[in-house]
Amino acid sequence: MTIQFNDETFRDDYSFRNSERAIKRFPFPFDKDSYMYAVNMEQHRGGPSDSIYEKRFDVDEHYVSEMRDRAMVLADDPLRCQSLPHMTLAGWDLLELIMVSKSEDYPDLFQLHRDGDQWHWINKPLGIDDKFTFMDETTLPYGPMEYITRQTQGDFCVLDQRDDNLWMDAGMITTQADWSLDFDIGMNFFEWHAPVPLAHEKGIFVRALKFLLNIQQGAPARRLNWTMTVNPLLDTSPENYHKWGIQKTELTPENIGSKQHLRVELQTFFRLPRSNGLVFPIRCYLCSFQDLMTSPKWGRRLHRVIRDLPEELATYKGFIDNRPMMLDYLSKFDDGLPTSNGIWPEFDTEPPLQK
Amino acid sequence: MSKFEFPPSIRSRPVYGTLEARPGKTHLMIADAEGAEAILAVATPDLMAATHIIYIPKGTDYADKLRALKPAQFYEGPTYAASVTRIQRVLQDAQMGLQVYLAGTEGLMGQAQNEAMKAGIPHTAIQTEHRGSIARRMQCVHCKGITEDVETDPFVCSHCGLNLFVRDHYSRRLAAYQGVCIDAEDPGNVPPQKGIYE
Ligand code: HEM
């Protein structure tokens, strides 16, 4: 289906909106009425038609505006995109993966013509038409990773694999849930995950790393992660926390429905062919509470998950102070009826709210 | 004083050991302040005959005791920053089998370890022992400025002036812990300073 790209902002006046279609395909991250960290990974082999799982790199109505926001973040702080010297080959791998996937999955939006190492890339939504020599950095306006990730929604960690570990040696990070690439670059899997509560003790990271080290080319994997964000702010970076932190205190019972957003990350994992690196795209989807409540199942479930979430997780995710206000709001959408399994909204079969 | 038991912490935080003399053709020992005590504890005449000591006293008076060990080479530097080019030069010449010993504050060990890794010294040839001050080298996540020898939590960034709290999250590349604004959600409400482990 053709996509109408929104003209919207993720800062200042926050004109970001989700269309009805975007709400229906929102990746609600809870498959049951409670939540705890787990090794929740599955193959990334498509999914229901028009769902966010269908394509390898989902492109949606926010594409053009998100890329504009990324350019603004980078203009303010170039350190959000970094690549250690040995990661250039992995950058080319990533450029190829994205160009090939997007041109195959969205032929009306993206085209790639290849004649040996002479490549011609057309990105219609962003009005880009570039010819360059594959593997020759001097023929692109940026390094290969930066070039392609300025044109692709989501953050990107590019990992080097060595010593049975993964090393965060490159990345484009402008839509992160409060962690710093500049600080974490060069760390291994256990080091950059150090601040996460409870998961180390449960052995989750040991098992997750084992899974990742064995990901094969052509067999990508995925998982969902989530947090909470006040206002549809993409750049919730620690770098700018002294500027946006105050917005968390601006919630009121009157504005919470429109201001409070569930922030969901579709995280995917692809093996890179030449470098044997791994790329970890972290695609951020935002949805306001009031839009989520249009699904009776999601309303019931979100209330139960937030109510029963362990304190450590609510603290780590940064919404412990606002949880009581969230629960006041969400409880109005929970009538105690059972919910069906799985993340999909099931608009046709789930009973309407009984109160 | 000088030996401190660090409480258990998160995975990015370094752990330090106790120096022991290891077989090797040459030895490089880099220490600051009370780190001298760790060198004094392992020194033997044989070891010292093949050792280059680089020492930053930071107001302590151990330098003469170290000199009295008669190391093959001895350098006393006023600050780490003043000594770092010398450290780089010495590491450049490192021969196979060089043993590196780092002792003293976390800031010194972290930075010197970085130089050693950059010079290609295998991490198995680098030992560390914490001695003396438990102050931390902190990076402000907002302005990126580094503040050395931070003893209190919270503290004021010496570059941008924000009030920062001291995290345990540690970057080996920066040889620094992370400082994050403490009053972002309630400007001006800064809790009283206390010692980092109090
Ligand atoms: C190689 C790919 C991965 C990268 C680059 C990555 C990166 C990160 C980063 C930077 C954080 C933030 C840590 C902080 O607070 O500073 C994080 C959080 C987390 N990661 Fe990963 N991660 C990866 C794979 C995984 C996998 C496979 C799992 C599977 C269980 C996982 C589980 C988590 C969890 C549970 C959190 C806490 C999130 C929250 O509660 O909001 N990660 N990850």
GROMACS .gro file of C-alpha atoms in nm, chain A residues 79 167 180 182-185 187-188 190-192 194-195 200 238-239 241-242 245-246 248-249 321, chain B residues 10-12 139 141-142 144 162 167 169-174 176-178 180-181 184-187:
model
   48
   79LEU     CA    1   2.925   1.209   1.853
  167TRP     CA    2   3.181  -0.539   2.090
  180SER     CA    3   2.506   0.692   2.544
  182ASP     CA    4   2.982   0.788   2.313
  183PHE     CA    5   3.018   0.632   2.657
  184ASP     CA    6   2.946   0.271   2.560
  185ILE     CA    7   3.146   0.249   2.237
  187MET     CA    8   3.232  -0.211   2.539
  188ASN     CA    9   3.139  -0.578   2.522
  190PHE     CA   10   2.813  -0.767   2.940
  191GLU     CA   11   2.967  -0.425   2.996
  192TRP     CA   12   2.711  -0.219   2.803
  194ALA     CA   13   2.579  -0.357   3.314
  195PRO     CA   14   2.316  -0.103   3.430
  200HIS     CA   15   2.221  -1.059   3.482
  238PRO     CA   16   2.145   1.097   2.850
  239GLU     CA   17   2.339   1.373   2.672
  241TYR     CA   18   1.859   1.454   2.985
  242HIS     CA   19   1.919   1.782   3.168
  245GLY     CA   20   1.402   1.528   3.213
  246ILE     CA   21   1.177   1.808   3.335
  248LYS     CA   22   0.845   1.392   3.299
  249THR     CA   23   0.708   1.621   3.571
  321ASP     CA   24   0.724   0.855   4.008
  365ILE     CA   25   2.789  -0.394   3.804
  366ARG     CA   26   2.968  -0.567   3.519
  367SER     CA   27   3.127  -0.263   3.356
  494GLN     CA   28   3.293   1.206   3.256
  496VAL     CA   29   2.761   1.275   2.994
  497HIS     CA   30   2.621   1.617   2.898
  499LYS     CA   31   3.176   1.532   2.788
  517LEU     CA   32   2.585   2.093   3.622
  522ARG     CA   33   2.720   0.626   3.844
  524HIS     CA   34   2.881   0.257   3.485
  525TYR     CA   35   3.242   0.268   3.364
  526SER     CA   36   3.401   0.308   3.022
  527ARG     CA   37   3.747   0.158   2.979
  528ARG     CA   38   3.797   0.359   2.662
  529LEU     CA   39   3.747   0.684   2.853
  531ALA     CA   40   3.603   0.720   3.349
  532TYR     CA   41   3.275   0.670   3.527
  533GLN     CA   42   2.962   0.844   3.410
  535VAL     CA   43   2.451   1.242   3.506
  536CYS     CA   44   2.253   1.551   3.602
  539ALA     CA   45   1.700   1.757   3.591
  540GLU     CA   46   1.349   1.669   3.713
  541ASP     CA   47   1.355   1.912   4.004
  542PRO     CA   48   1.597   2.195   3.925
   0.00000   0.00000   0.00000
